[in-house]
JSON list of C-alpha atoms in Angstrom, two decimals:
[
{"chain": "A", "resi": 1, "resn": "UNK", "atom": "CA", "xyz": [105.74, 26.56, 68.36]},
{"chain": "A", "resi": 2, "resn": "UNK", "atom": "CA", "xyz": [107.55, 23.94, 66.29]},
{"chain": "A", "resi": 3, "resn": "UNK", "atom": "CA", "xyz": [110.87, 25.29, 65.00]},
{"chain": "A", "resi": 4, "resn": "UNK", "atom": "CA", "xyz": [112.01, 24.25, 61.54]},
{"chain": "A", "resi": 5, "resn": "UNK", "atom": "CA", "xyz": [115.75, 24.36, 60.86]},
{"chain": "A", "resi": 6, "resn": "UNK", "atom": "CA", "xyz": [117.08, 24.05, 57.33]},
{"chain": "A", "resi": 7, "resn": "UNK", "atom": "CA", "xyz": [120.62, 23.31, 56.24]},
{"chain": "A", "resi": 8, "resn": "UNK", "atom": "CA", "xyz": [122.56, 24.54, 54.53]},
{"chain": "A", "resi": 9, "resn": "UNK", "atom": "CA", "xyz": [121.30, 28.12, 54.35]},
{"chain": "A", "resi": 10, "resn": "UNK", "atom": "CA", "xyz": [122.92, 28.47, 50.95]},
{"chain": "A", "resi": 11, "resn": "UNK", "atom": "CA", "xyz": [124.34, 26.07, 48.42]},
{"chain": "A", "resi": 12, "resn": "UNK", "atom": "CA", "xyz": [126.27, 26.49, 45.19]},
{"chain": "A", "resi": 13, "resn": "UNK", "atom": "CA", "xyz": [125.94, 23.81, 42.53]},
{"chain": "A", "resi": 14, "resn": "UNK", "atom": "CA", "xyz": [126.16, 23.23, 38.80]},
{"chain": "A", "resi": 15, "resn": "UNK", "atom": "CA", "xyz": [123.62, 22.13, 36.22]},
{"chain": "A", "resi": 16, "resn": "UNK", "atom": "CA", "xyz": [123.42, 18.35, 36.33]},
{"chain": "A", "resi": 17, "resn": "UNK", "atom": "CA", "xyz": [124.48, 18.07, 39.99]},
{"chain": "A", "resi": 18, "resn": "UNK", "atom": "CA", "xyz": [122.52, 16.10, 42.56]},
{"chain": "A", "resi": 19, "resn": "UNK", "atom": "CA", "xyz": [121.72, 18.19, 45.64]},
{"chain": "A", "resi": 20, "resn": "UNK", "atom": "CA", "xyz": [120.07, 17.49, 48.96]},
{"chain": "A", "resi": 21, "resn": "UNK", "atom": "CA", "xyz": [118.57, 20.03, 51.35]},
{"chain": "A", "resi": 22, "resn": "UNK", "atom": "CA", "xyz": [117.83, 19.08, 54.95]},
{"chain": "A", "resi": 23, "resn": "UNK", "atom": "CA", "xyz": [115.08, 20.18, 57.28]},
{"chain": "A", "resi": 24, "resn": "UNK", "atom": "CA", "xyz": [114.83, 19.32, 60.96]},
{"chain": "A", "resi": 25, "resn": "UNK", "atom": "CA", "xyz": [111.79, 19.87, 63.20]},
{"chain": "A", "resi": 26, "resn": "UNK", "atom": "CA", "xyz": [112.14, 20.69, 66.90]},
{"chain": "A", "resi": 27, "resn": "UNK", "atom": "CA", "xyz": [109.64, 17.90, 67.66]},
{"chain": "A", "resi": 28, "resn": "UNK", "atom": "CA", "xyz": [108.12, 15.08, 65.66]},
{"chain": "A", "resi": 29, "resn": "UNK", "atom": "CA", "xyz": [105.78, 16.20, 62.89]},
{"chain": "A", "resi": 30, "resn": "UNK", "atom": "CA", "xyz": [105.16, 12.71, 61.51]},
{"chain": "A", "resi": 31, "resn": "UNK", "atom": "CA", "xyz": [104.94, 13.11, 57.76]},
{"chain": "A", "resi": 32, "resn": "UNK", "atom": "CA", "xyz": [103.26, 16.52, 57.94]},
{"chain": "A", "resi": 33, "resn": "UNK", "atom": "CA", "xyz": [106.03, 18.23, 56.03]},
{"chain": "A", "resi": 34, "resn": "UNK", "atom": "CA", "xyz": [105.85, 20.22, 52.81]},
{"chain": "A", "resi": 35, "resn": "UNK", "atom": "CA", "xyz": [108.48, 21.72, 50.51]},
{"chain": "A", "resi": 36, "resn": "UNK", "atom": "CA", "xyz": [108.19, 24.89, 48.44]},
{"chain": "A", "resi": 37, "resn": "UNK", "atom": "CA", "xyz": [110.30, 26.57, 45.79]},
{"chain": "A", "resi": 38, "resn": "UNK", "atom": "CA", "xyz": [110.48, 30.35, 45.57]},
{"chain": "A", "resi": 39, "resn": "UNK", "atom": "CA", "xyz": [111.99, 32.40, 42.78]},
{"chain": "A", "resi": 40, "resn": "UNK", "atom": "CA", "xyz": [113.00, 36.02, 43.48]},
{"chain": "A", "resi": 41, "resn": "UNK", "atom": "CA", "xyz": [110.00, 38.35, 43.61]},
{"chain": "A", "resi": 42, "resn": "UNK", "atom": "CA", "xyz": [107.49, 35.52, 43.25]},
{"chain": "A", "resi": 43, "resn": "UNK", "atom": "CA", "xyz": [105.21, 33.54, 45.53]},
{"chain": "A", "resi": 44, "resn": "UNK", "atom": "CA", "xyz": [106.31, 30.13, 46.80]},
{"chain": "A", "resi": 45, "resn": "UNK", "atom": "CA", "xyz": [105.24, 27.10, 44.78]},
{"chain": "A", "resi": 46, "resn": "UNK", "atom": "CA", "xyz": [104.38, 23.73, 46.28]},
{"chain": "A", "resi": 47, "resn": "UNK", "atom": "CA", "xyz": [106.75, 20.93, 45.31]},
{"chain": "A", "resi": 48, "resn": "UNK", "atom": "CA", "xyz": [106.23, 18.12, 47.82]},
{"chain": "A", "resi": 49, "resn": "UNK", "atom": "CA", "xyz": [103.47, 17.46, 50.36]},
{"chain": "A", "resi": 50, "resn": "UNK", "atom": "CA", "xyz": [103.15, 14.83, 53.08]},
{"chain": "A", "resi": 51, "resn": "UNK", "atom": "CA", "xyz": [106.96, 14.50, 53.14]},
{"chain": "A", "resi": 52, "resn": "UNK", "atom": "CA", "xyz": [107.31, 12.51, 49.92]},
{"chain": "A", "resi": 53, "resn": "UNK", "atom": "CA", "xyz": [104.31, 13.06, 47.62]},
{"chain": "A", "resi": 54, "resn": "UNK", "atom": "CA", "xyz": [105.10, 14.96, 44.43]},
{"chain": "A", "resi": 55, "resn": "UNK", "atom": "CA", "xyz": [102.67, 17.78, 43.69]},
{"chain": "A", "resi": 56, "resn": "UNK", "atom": "CA", "xyz": [100.94, 17.66, 40.31]},
{"chain": "A", "resi": 57, "resn": "UNK", "atom": "CA", "xyz": [103.08, 19.05, 37.51]},
{"chain": "A", "resi": 58, "resn": "UNK", "atom": "CA", "xyz": [106.34, 19.02, 39.48]},
{"chain": "A", "resi": 59, "resn": "UNK", "atom": "CA", "xyz": [109.21, 17.29, 37.63]},
{"chain": "A", "resi": 60, "resn": "UNK", "atom": "CA", "xyz": [110.21, 13.85, 38.86]},
{"chain": "A", "resi": 61, "resn": "UNK", "atom": "CA", "xyz": [113.78, 14.99, 39.52]},
{"chain": "A", "resi": 62, "resn": "UNK", "atom": "CA", "xyz": [112.40, 16.41, 42.79]},
{"chain": "A", "resi": 63, "resn": "UNK", "atom": "CA", "xyz": [111.86, 13.98, 45.65]},
{"chain": "A", "resi": 64, "resn": "UNK", "atom": "CA", "xyz": [111.21, 14.21, 49.37]},
{"chain": "A", "resi": 65, "resn": "UNK", "atom": "CA", "xyz": [112.02, 11.81, 52.17]},
{"chain": "A", "resi": 66, "resn": "UNK", "atom": "CA", "xyz": [111.97, 11.50, 55.93]},
{"chain": "A", "resi": 67, "resn": "UNK", "atom": "CA", "xyz": [109.56, 11.36, 58.83]},
{"chain": "A", "resi": 68, "resn": "UNK", "atom": "CA", "xyz": [109.45, 12.41, 62.45]},
{"chain": "A", "resi": 69, "resn": "UNK", "atom": "CA", "xyz": [112.01, 15.18, 62.83]},
{"chain": "A", "resi": 70, "resn": "UNK", "atom": "CA", "xyz": [114.39, 14.75, 59.89]},
{"chain": "A", "resi": 71, "resn": "UNK", "atom": "CA", "xyz": [113.52, 15.40, 56.27]},
{"chain": "A", "resi": 72, "resn": "UNK", "atom": "CA", "xyz": [115.28, 15.93, 52.97]},
{"chain": "A", "resi": 73, "resn": "UNK", "atom": "CA", "xyz": [114.53, 17.40, 49.57]},
{"chain": "A", "resi": 74, "resn": "UNK", "atom": "CA", "xyz": [116.63, 15.98, 46.76]},
{"chain": "A", "resi": 75, "resn": "UNK", "atom": "CA", "xyz": [117.00, 17.26, 43.22]},
{"chain": "A", "resi": 76, "resn": "UNK", "atom": "CA", "xyz": [118.50, 14.43, 41.21]},
{"chain": "A", "resi": 77, "resn": "UNK", "atom": "CA", "xyz": [119.93, 16.47, 38.33]},
{"chain": "A", "resi": 78, "resn": "UNK", "atom": "CA", "xyz": [119.79, 20.26, 38.49]},
{"chain": "A", "resi": 79, "resn": "UNK", "atom": "CA", "xyz": [118.23, 22.18, 35.66]},
{"chain": "A", "resi": 80, "resn": "UNK", "atom": "CA", "xyz": [118.79, 25.93, 35.13]},
{"chain": "A", "resi": 81, "resn": "UNK", "atom": "CA", "xyz": [115.28, 26.76, 36.38]},
{"chain": "A", "resi": 82, "resn": "UNK", "atom": "CA", "xyz": [115.93, 25.03, 39.72]},
{"chain": "A", "resi": 83, "resn": "UNK", "atom": "CA", "xyz": [118.19, 27.79, 41.03]},
{"chain": "A", "resi": 84, "resn": "UNK", "atom": "CA", "xyz": [115.89, 29.33, 43.62]},
{"chain": "A", "resi": 85, "resn": "UNK", "atom": "CA", "xyz": [115.19, 29.31, 47.35]},
{"chain": "A", "resi": 86, "resn": "UNK", "atom": "CA", "xyz": [113.58, 26.29, 49.00]},
{"chain": "A", "resi": 87, "resn": "UNK", "atom": "CA", "xyz": [111.51, 26.22, 52.19]},
{"chain": "A", "resi": 88, "resn": "UNK", "atom": "CA", "xyz": [110.18, 23.41, 54.33]},
{"chain": "A", "resi": 89, "resn": "UNK", "atom": "CA", "xyz": [106.93, 23.85, 56.28]},
{"chain": "A", "resi": 90, "resn": "UNK", "atom": "CA", "xyz": [105.26, 21.71, 58.93]},
{"chain": "A", "resi": 91, "resn": "UNK", "atom": "CA", "xyz": [101.49, 21.21, 58.88]},
{"chain": "A", "resi": 92, "resn": "UNK", "atom": "CA", "xyz": [101.37, 19.00, 61.98]},
{"chain": "A", "resi": 93, "resn": "UNK", "atom": "CA", "xyz": [100.13, 21.68, 64.35]},
{"chain": "A", "resi": 94, "resn": "UNK", "atom": "CA", "xyz": [99.40, 25.37, 64.44]},
{"chain": "A", "resi": 95, "resn": "UNK", "atom": "CA", "xyz": [100.96, 27.78, 64.06]},
{"chain": "A", "resi": 96, "resn": "UNK", "atom": "CA", "xyz": [102.21, 26.27, 60.81]},
{"chain": "A", "resi": 97, "resn": "UNK", "atom": "CA", "xyz": [105.89, 27.12, 60.67]},
{"chain": "A", "resi": 98, "resn": "UNK", "atom": "CA", "xyz": [108.45, 27.38, 57.90]},
{"chain": "A", "resi": 99, "resn": "UNK", "atom": "CA", "xyz": [112.19, 27.02, 57.74]},
{"chain": "A", "resi": 100, "resn": "UNK", "atom": "CA", "xyz": [114.33, 30.05, 56.97]},
{"chain": "A", "resi": 101, "resn": "UNK", "atom": "CA", "xyz": [115.11, 28.73, 53.53]},
{"chain": "A", "resi": 102, "resn": "UNK", "atom": "CA", "xyz": [117.99, 27.32, 51.48]},
{"chain": "A", "resi": 103, "resn": "UNK", "atom": "CA", "xyz": [119.19, 29.47, 48.61]},
{"chain": "A", "resi": 104, "resn": "UNK", "atom": "CA", "xyz": [120.49, 27.39, 45.72]},
{"chain": "A", "resi": 105, "resn": "UNK", "atom": "CA", "xyz": [122.67, 29.29, 43.28]},
{"chain": "A", "resi": 106, "resn": "UNK", "atom": "CA", "xyz": [124.85, 28.52, 40.32]},
{"chain": "A", "resi": 107, "resn": "UNK", "atom": "CA", "xyz": [128.48, 27.65, 41.03]},
{"chain": "B", "resi": 1, "resn": "UNK", "atom": "CA", "xyz": [91.85, 26.21, 37.82]},
{"chain": "B", "resi": 2, "resn": "UNK", "atom": "CA", "xyz": [91.59, 28.57, 40.75]},
{"chain": "B", "resi": 3, "resn": "UNK", "atom": "CA", "xyz": [93.87, 31.60, 40.82]},
{"chain": "B", "resi": 4, "resn": "UNK", "atom": "CA", "xyz": [94.18, 33.99, 43.74]},
{"chain": "B", "resi": 5, "resn": "UNK", "atom": "CA", "xyz": [94.43, 37.70, 42.94]},
{"chain": "B", "resi": 6, "resn": "UNK", "atom": "CA", "xyz": [95.45, 40.10, 45.67]},
{"chain": "B", "resi": 7, "resn": "UNK", "atom": "CA", "xyz": [95.03, 43.85, 46.08]},
{"chain": "B", "resi": 8, "resn": "UNK", "atom": "CA", "xyz": [97.87, 46.25, 45.39]},
{"chain": "B", "resi": 9, "resn": "UNK", "atom": "CA", "xyz": [100.80, 47.50, 47.43]},
{"chain": "B", "resi": 10, "resn": "UNK", "atom": "CA", "xyz": [100.18, 49.68, 50.46]},
{"chain": "B", "resi": 11, "resn": "UNK", "atom": "CA", "xyz": [102.25, 52.23, 52.35]},
{"chain": "B", "resi": 12, "resn": "UNK", "atom": "CA", "xyz": [101.08, 52.86, 55.89]},
{"chain": "B", "resi": 13, "resn": "UNK", "atom": "CA", "xyz": [102.16, 54.89, 58.87]},
{"chain": "B", "resi": 14, "resn": "UNK", "atom": "CA", "xyz": [103.03, 53.28, 62.20]},
{"chain": "B", "resi": 15, "resn": "UNK", "atom": "CA", "xyz": [99.94, 52.75, 64.34]},
{"chain": "B", "resi": 16, "resn": "UNK", "atom": "CA", "xyz": [97.56, 52.59, 61.40]},
{"chain": "B", "resi": 17, "resn": "UNK", "atom": "CA", "xyz": [95.76, 49.60, 59.87]},
{"chain": "B", "resi": 18, "resn": "UNK", "atom": "CA", "xyz": [95.90, 47.86, 56.51]},
{"chain": "B", "resi": 19, "resn": "UNK", "atom": "CA", "xyz": [93.33, 45.65, 54.80]},
{"chain": "B", "resi": 20, "resn": "UNK", "atom": "CA", "xyz": [94.45, 43.32, 52.03]},
{"chain": "B", "resi": 21, "resn": "UNK", "atom": "CA", "xyz": [92.06, 41.40, 49.81]},
{"chain": "B", "resi": 22, "resn": "UNK", "atom": "CA", "xyz": [92.38, 38.07, 48.00]},
{"chain": "B", "resi": 23, "resn": "UNK", "atom": "CA", "xyz": [89.89, 37.05, 45.34]},
{"chain": "B", "resi": 24, "resn": "UNK", "atom": "CA", "xyz": [89.54, 33.60, 43.81]},
{"chain": "B", "resi": 25, "resn": "UNK", "atom": "CA", "xyz": [89.10, 33.64, 40.06]},
{"chain": "B", "resi": 26, "resn": "UNK", "atom": "CA", "xyz": [88.34, 30.65, 37.86]},
{"chain": "B", "resi": 27, "resn": "UNK", "atom": "CA", "xyz": [86.54, 28.92, 40.70]},
{"chain": "B", "resi": 28, "resn": "UNK", "atom": "CA", "xyz": [85.55, 29.29, 44.32]},
{"chain": "B", "resi": 29, "resn": "UNK", "atom": "CA", "xyz": [87.07, 28.46, 47.67]},
{"chain": "B", "resi": 30, "resn": "UNK", "atom": "CA", "xyz": [84.51, 25.64, 48.16]},
{"chain": "B", "resi": 31, "resn": "UNK", "atom": "CA", "xyz": [85.21, 24.13, 51.55]},
{"chain": "B", "resi": 32, "resn": "UNK", "atom": "CA", "xyz": [88.95, 24.86, 51.48]},
{"chain": "B", "resi": 33, "resn": "UNK", "atom": "CA", "xyz": [90.55, 27.06, 54.09]},
{"chain": "B", "resi": 34, "resn": "UNK", "atom": "CA", "xyz": [92.22, 30.23, 52.89]},
{"chain": "B", "resi": 35, "resn": "UNK", "atom": "CA", "xyz": [95.35, 31.21, 54.75]},
{"chain": "B", "resi": 36, "resn": "UNK", "atom": "CA", "xyz": [97.53, 34.31, 55.04]},
{"chain": "B", "resi": 37, "resn": "UNK", "atom": "CA", "xyz": [101.31, 34.09, 55.18]},
{"chain": "B", "resi": 38, "resn": "UNK", "atom": "CA", "xyz": [103.73, 36.98, 55.34]},
{"chain": "B", "resi": 39, "resn": "UNK", "atom": "CA", "xyz": [107.39, 37.22, 54.41]},
{"chain": "B", "resi": 40, "resn": "UNK", "atom": "CA", "xyz": [109.62, 39.99, 55.66]},
{"chain": "B", "resi": 41, "resn": "UNK", "atom": "CA", "xyz": [112.60, 40.96, 53.48]},
{"chain": "B", "resi": 42, "resn": "UNK", "atom": "CA", "xyz": [115.17, 38.17, 53.43]},
{"chain": "B", "resi": 43, "resn": "UNK", "atom": "CA", "xyz": [113.18, 36.03, 55.88]},
{"chain": "B", "resi": 44, "resn": "UNK", "atom": "CA", "xyz": [111.28, 32.78, 55.74]},
{"chain": "B", "resi": 45, "resn": "UNK", "atom": "CA", "xyz": [107.49, 32.82, 55.44]},
{"chain": "B", "resi": 46, "resn": "UNK", "atom": "CA", "xyz": [105.40, 33.25, 58.59]},
{"chain": "B", "resi": 47, "resn": "UNK", "atom": "CA", "xyz": [101.84, 31.98, 58.99]},
{"chain": "B", "resi": 48, "resn": "UNK", "atom": "CA", "xyz": [99.43, 34.71, 60.12]},
{"chain": "B", "resi": 49, "resn": "UNK", "atom": "CA", "xyz": [96.09, 32.91, 60.20]},
{"chain": "B", "resi": 50, "resn": "UNK", "atom": "CA", "xyz": [93.34, 31.40, 58.10]},
{"chain": "B", "resi": 51, "resn": "UNK", "atom": "CA", "xyz": [89.61, 31.09, 57.53]},
{"chain": "B", "resi": 52, "resn": "UNK", "atom": "CA", "xyz": [87.21, 28.54, 56.12]},
{"chain": "B", "resi": 53, "resn": "UNK", "atom": "CA", "xyz": [84.93, 30.84, 54.09]},
{"chain": "B", "resi": 54, "resn": "UNK", "atom": "CA", "xyz": [81.99, 28.46, 53.95]},
{"chain": "B", "resi": 55, "resn": "UNK", "atom": "CA", "xyz": [81.89, 28.43, 57.77]},
{"chain": "B", "resi": 56, "resn": "UNK", "atom": "CA", "xyz": [83.29, 31.91, 58.42]},
{"chain": "B", "resi": 57, "resn": "UNK", "atom": "CA", "xyz": [85.48, 30.64, 61.25]},
{"chain": "B", "resi": 58, "resn": "UNK", "atom": "CA", "xyz": [89.00, 32.07, 61.50]},
{"chain": "B", "resi": 59, "resn": "UNK", "atom": "CA", "xyz": [92.04, 31.12, 63.53]},
{"chain": "B", "resi": 60, "resn": "UNK", "atom": "CA", "xyz": [95.18, 33.10, 64.08]},
{"chain": "B", "resi": 61, "resn": "UNK", "atom": "CA", "xyz": [98.76, 32.64, 65.12]},
{"chain": "B", "resi": 62, "resn": "UNK", "atom": "CA", "xyz": [99.03, 33.69, 68.76]},
{"chain": "B", "resi": 63, "resn": "UNK", "atom": "CA", "xyz": [101.61, 36.28, 67.78]},
{"chain": "B", "resi": 64, "resn": "UNK", "atom": "CA", "xyz": [98.92, 38.21, 65.89]},
{"chain": "B", "resi": 65, "resn": "UNK", "atom": "CA", "xyz": [95.93, 37.54, 68.17]},
{"chain": "B", "resi": 66, "resn": "UNK", "atom": "CA", "xyz": [94.01, 40.73, 68.90]},
{"chain": "B", "resi": 67, "resn": "UNK", "atom": "CA", "xyz": [95.67, 42.60, 66.06]},
{"chain": "B", "resi": 68, "resn": "UNK", "atom": "CA", "xyz": [94.50, 40.70, 62.98]},
{"chain": "B", "resi": 69, "resn": "UNK", "atom": "CA", "xyz": [91.07, 40.03, 61.54]},
{"chain": "B", "resi": 70, "resn": "UNK", "atom": "CA", "xyz": [90.44, 37.65, 58.66]},
{"chain": "B", "resi": 71, "resn": "UNK", "atom": "CA", "xyz": [87.03, 37.71, 57.03]},
{"chain": "B", "resi": 72, "resn": "UNK", "atom": "CA", "xyz": [85.38, 36.25, 53.95]},
{"chain": "B", "resi": 73, "resn": "UNK", "atom": "CA", "xyz": [82.74, 37.38, 51.46]},
{"chain": "B", "resi": 74, "resn": "UNK", "atom": "CA", "xyz": [81.49, 34.20, 49.83]},
{"chain": "B", "resi": 75, "resn": "UNK", "atom": "CA", "xyz": [79.37, 35.75, 47.04]},
{"chain": "B", "resi": 76, "resn": "UNK", "atom": "CA", "xyz": [82.45, 37.52, 45.70]},
{"chain": "B", "resi": 77, "resn": "UNK", "atom": "CA", "xyz": [84.90, 34.71, 46.54]},
{"chain": "B", "resi": 78, "resn": "UNK", "atom": "CA", "xyz": [87.02, 37.24, 48.40]},
{"chain": "B", "resi": 79, "resn": "UNK", "atom": "CA", "xyz": [88.90, 36.95, 51.66]},
{"chain": "B", "resi": 80, "resn": "UNK", "atom": "CA", "xyz": [90.30, 39.89, 53.60]},
{"chain": "B", "resi": 81, "resn": "UNK", "atom": "CA", "xyz": [93.07, 40.30, 56.14]},
{"chain": "B", "resi": 82, "resn": "UNK", "atom": "CA", "xyz": [93.13, 43.41, 58.30]},
{"chain": "B", "resi": 83, "resn": "UNK", "atom": "CA", "xyz": [96.17, 44.09, 60.47]},
{"chain": "B", "resi": 84, "resn": "UNK", "atom": "CA", "xyz": [95.96, 46.84, 63.05]},
{"chain": "B", "resi": 85, "resn": "UNK", "atom": "CA", "xyz": [98.53, 48.71, 65.11]},
{"chain": "B", "resi": 86, "resn": "UNK", "atom": "CA", "xyz": [101.17, 48.51, 62.39]},
{"chain": "B", "resi": 87, "resn": "UNK", "atom": "CA", "xyz": [104.85, 48.75, 63.33]},
{"chain": "B", "resi": 88, "resn": "UNK", "atom": "CA", "xyz": [107.97, 48.86, 61.17]},
{"chain": "B", "resi": 89, "resn": "UNK", "atom": "CA", "xyz": [108.33, 45.10, 61.80]},
{"chain": "B", "resi": 90, "resn": "UNK", "atom": "CA", "xyz": [105.09, 44.51, 59.88]},
{"chain": "B", "resi": 91, "resn": "UNK", "atom": "CA", "xyz": [106.77, 45.55, 56.65]},
{"chain": "B", "resi": 92, "resn": "UNK", "atom": "CA", "xyz": [106.52, 42.44, 54.51]},
{"chain": "B", "resi": 93, "resn": "UNK", "atom": "CA", "xyz": [104.93, 40.82, 51.49]},
{"chain": "B", "resi": 94, "resn": "UNK", "atom": "CA", "xyz": [101.60, 39.33, 52.50]},
{"chain": "B", "resi": 95, "resn": "UNK", "atom": "CA", "xyz": [100.40, 36.29, 50.59]},
{"chain": "B", "resi": 96, "resn": "UNK", "atom": "CA", "xyz": [97.11, 34.48, 50.58]},
{"chain": "B", "resi": 97, "resn": "UNK", "atom": "CA", "xyz": [97.09, 30.79, 49.77]},
{"chain": "B", "resi": 98, "resn": "UNK", "atom": "CA", "xyz": [94.49, 28.06, 49.58]},
{"chain": "B", "resi": 99, "resn": "UNK", "atom": "CA", "xyz": [94.95, 25.22, 52.03]},
{"chain": "B", "resi": 100, "resn": "UNK", "atom": "CA", "xyz": [94.69, 21.92, 50.24]},
{"chain": "B", "resi": 101, "resn": "UNK", "atom": "CA", "xyz": [94.00, 18.76, 52.19]},
{"chain": "B", "resi": 102, "resn": "UNK", "atom": "CA", "xyz": [94.29, 15.01, 51.71]},
{"chain": "B", "resi": 103, "resn": "UNK", "atom": "CA", "xyz": [92.52, 12.72, 54.18]},
{"chain": "B", "resi": 104, "resn": "UNK", "atom": "CA", "xyz": [94.38, 9.47, 54.70]},
{"chain": "B", "resi": 105, "resn": "UNK", "atom": "CA", "xyz": [93.30, 6.83, 57.21]},
{"chain": "B", "resi": 106, "resn": "UNK", "atom": "CA", "xyz": [91.56, 9.31, 59.48]},
{"chain": "B", "resi": 107, "resn": "UNK", "atom": "CA", "xyz": [94.21, 12.02, 59.38]},
{"chain": "B", "resi": 108, "resn": "UNK", "atom": "CA", "xyz": [94.41, 14.96, 57.04]},
{"chain": "B", "resi": 109, "resn": "UNK", "atom": "CA", "xyz": [97.57, 16.21, 55.40]},
{"chain": "B", "resi": 110, "resn": "UNK", "atom": "CA", "xyz": [97.50, 19.84, 54.34]},
{"chain": "B", "resi": 111, "resn": "UNK", "atom": "CA", "xyz": [99.58, 22.25, 52.30]},
{"chain": "B", "resi": 112, "resn": "UNK", "atom": "CA", "xyz": [99.37, 25.72, 50.75]},
{"chain": "B", "resi": 113, "resn": "UNK", "atom": "CA", "xyz": [98.61, 25.85, 47.04]},
{"chain": "B", "resi": 114, "resn": "UNK", "atom": "CA", "xyz": [97.95, 27.94, 45.00]},
{"chain": "B", "resi": 115, "resn": "UNK", "atom": "CA", "xyz": [99.28, 31.26, 46.30]},
{"chain": "B", "resi": 116, "resn": "UNK", "atom": "CA", "xyz": [98.33, 34.81, 45.41]},
{"chain": "B", "resi": 117, "resn": "UNK", "atom": "CA", "xyz": [100.88, 37.09, 43.80]},
{"chain": "B", "resi": 118, "resn": "UNK", "atom": "CA", "xyz": [101.62, 38.84, 47.09]},
{"chain": "B", "resi": 119, "resn": "UNK", "atom": "CA", "xyz": [100.93, 42.33, 48.43]},
{"chain": "B", "resi": 120, "resn": "UNK", "atom": "CA", "xyz": [103.80, 44.47, 49.69]},
{"chain": "B", "resi": 121, "resn": "UNK", "atom": "CA", "xyz": [102.87, 46.36, 52.84]},
{"chain": "B", "resi": 122, "resn": "UNK", "atom": "CA", "xyz": [105.41, 48.99, 53.79]},
{"chain": "B", "resi": 123, "resn": "UNK", "atom": "CA", "xyz": [105.20, 50.67, 57.17]},
{"chain": "B", "resi": 124, "resn": "UNK", "atom": "CA", "xyz": [106.99, 53.98, 57.05]},
{"chain": "B", "resi": 125, "resn": "UNK", "atom": "CA", "xyz": [106.80, 57.31, 58.79]}
]
């Protein structure tokens, strides 16, 4: 199975900050990498697919980059509703695997 | 716009089985795959398996092979996941999600969206 490692596991930031979350795959997944946001008690929501494509309705302050084994999710200027947990997920090969998540909270 | 509505929370004893349903409202699955993902408390999501309802073919993560059965009822736009031989480690929220795809130059990117609201399965003696 492809292992997905996210860093950091938690991150404190303030409204207006620029933050970057990293995700590393244990082998190349090309651009088959998705990002999700999850609020407490709710289902994950798709943010980014194919490494850098913004899902419909997602604010443009979210962006994804990378290919191969190293990826990043960047939020250019944090809004209050962005404080949540973020997961990466590879769709290169089954079983589709997720990272353990990065919890973003208010400093 | 398709929404996925799941059945309610379950409490099960070790060794028993649970069957969770996921119904598409506001549309159908069409040719999309429908996948099941679970999330144990404080953990990342874990893919369980999926099915393409129009074909009825399912595939499963090896970890769950022989213990999980995913089926579909097309007329009711409902997909089911049955997990047998429950242990305490199966306590989790189980989500269904539609697998979206984008073919580009002969390859197909995929992702999970939308998701159901989740079904908490608690295994307790």
